[in-house]
Short mmCIF file of C-alpha atoms in Angstrom, two decimals:
data_model
loop_
_atom_site.label_atom_id
_atom_site.label_comp_id
_atom_site.label_asym_id
_atom_site.label_seq_id
_atom_site.Cartn_x
_atom_site.Cartn_y
_atom_site.Cartn_z
CA MET A 114 113.37 87.37 71.48
CA PRO A 115 117.06 87.63 71.79
CA PHE A 116 118.36 88.68 75.14
CA SER A 117 120.68 91.42 73.46
CA THR A 118 117.59 93.22 72.19
CA LEU A 119 116.13 93.49 75.50
CA VAL A 120 119.37 94.80 77.14
CA ASN A 121 120.36 98.03 75.46
CA ARG A 122 120.75 101.62 76.63
CA ARG A 123 117.54 102.87 75.83
CA ALA A 124 115.76 99.72 77.41
CA LEU A 125 117.81 100.00 80.52
CA ALA A 126 117.20 103.70 80.94
CA PHE A 127 113.52 103.27 80.39
CA PHE A 128 113.44 100.33 83.00
CA GLY A 129 115.42 102.45 85.38
CA VAL A 130 113.27 105.43 85.09
CA VAL A 131 110.09 103.34 85.58
CA SER A 132 111.46 101.53 88.67
CA LEU A 133 112.61 104.90 90.17
CA GLY A 134 109.22 106.47 89.42
CA GLY A 135 107.36 103.50 90.86
CA SER A 136 109.30 103.60 94.05
CA TYR A 137 108.89 107.37 94.49
CA MET A 138 105.22 107.04 94.04
CA LEU A 139 105.07 103.98 96.62
CA MET A 140 107.02 106.07 99.22
CA LYS A 141 104.87 109.24 98.73
CA THR A 142 101.63 107.24 99.17
CA ARG A 143 102.89 105.55 102.33
CA ALA A 144 104.06 109.14 103.47
CA ILE A 145 100.56 110.47 102.87
CA THR A 146 98.88 107.62 104.47
CA ALA A 147 101.25 107.91 107.69
CA GLN A 148 100.37 111.82 107.99
CA ARG A 149 96.64 110.82 107.73
CA GLU A 150 96.94 108.24 110.50
CA GLN A 151 98.82 110.62 112.65
CA ARG A 152 96.42 113.41 112.08
CA GLN A 153 93.49 111.10 113.01
CA VAL A 154 95.08 110.00 116.34
CA GLY A 155 95.80 113.55 117.29
CA ASP A 156 92.23 114.72 116.46
CA TYR A 157 90.21 115.32 119.65
CA SER A 158 87.28 117.11 118.08
CA VAL A 159 83.80 116.15 119.13
CA SER A 160 80.81 116.42 117.06
CA THR A 161 78.09 118.99 118.06
CA THR A 162 75.60 116.28 118.99
CA ARG A 163 78.06 115.02 121.58
CA SER A 164 79.47 118.26 122.75
CA GLY A 165 76.37 119.15 124.79
CA GLY A 166 76.70 122.77 123.42
CA GLY A 167 75.22 124.61 120.74
CA ILE A 168 73.30 127.56 120.14
#
């Protein structure tokens, strides 16, 4: 396949959109993962079996 058919405006636009979309999804999933880890670190809740309380 000739190089000129791979590099045209439509192909470059498509690859650019795919690259930006993939980068966005990667950053979004990393941010969500970081939020979950931070929430778990700050969570000091105790289950009812360990709390010594209950009705």
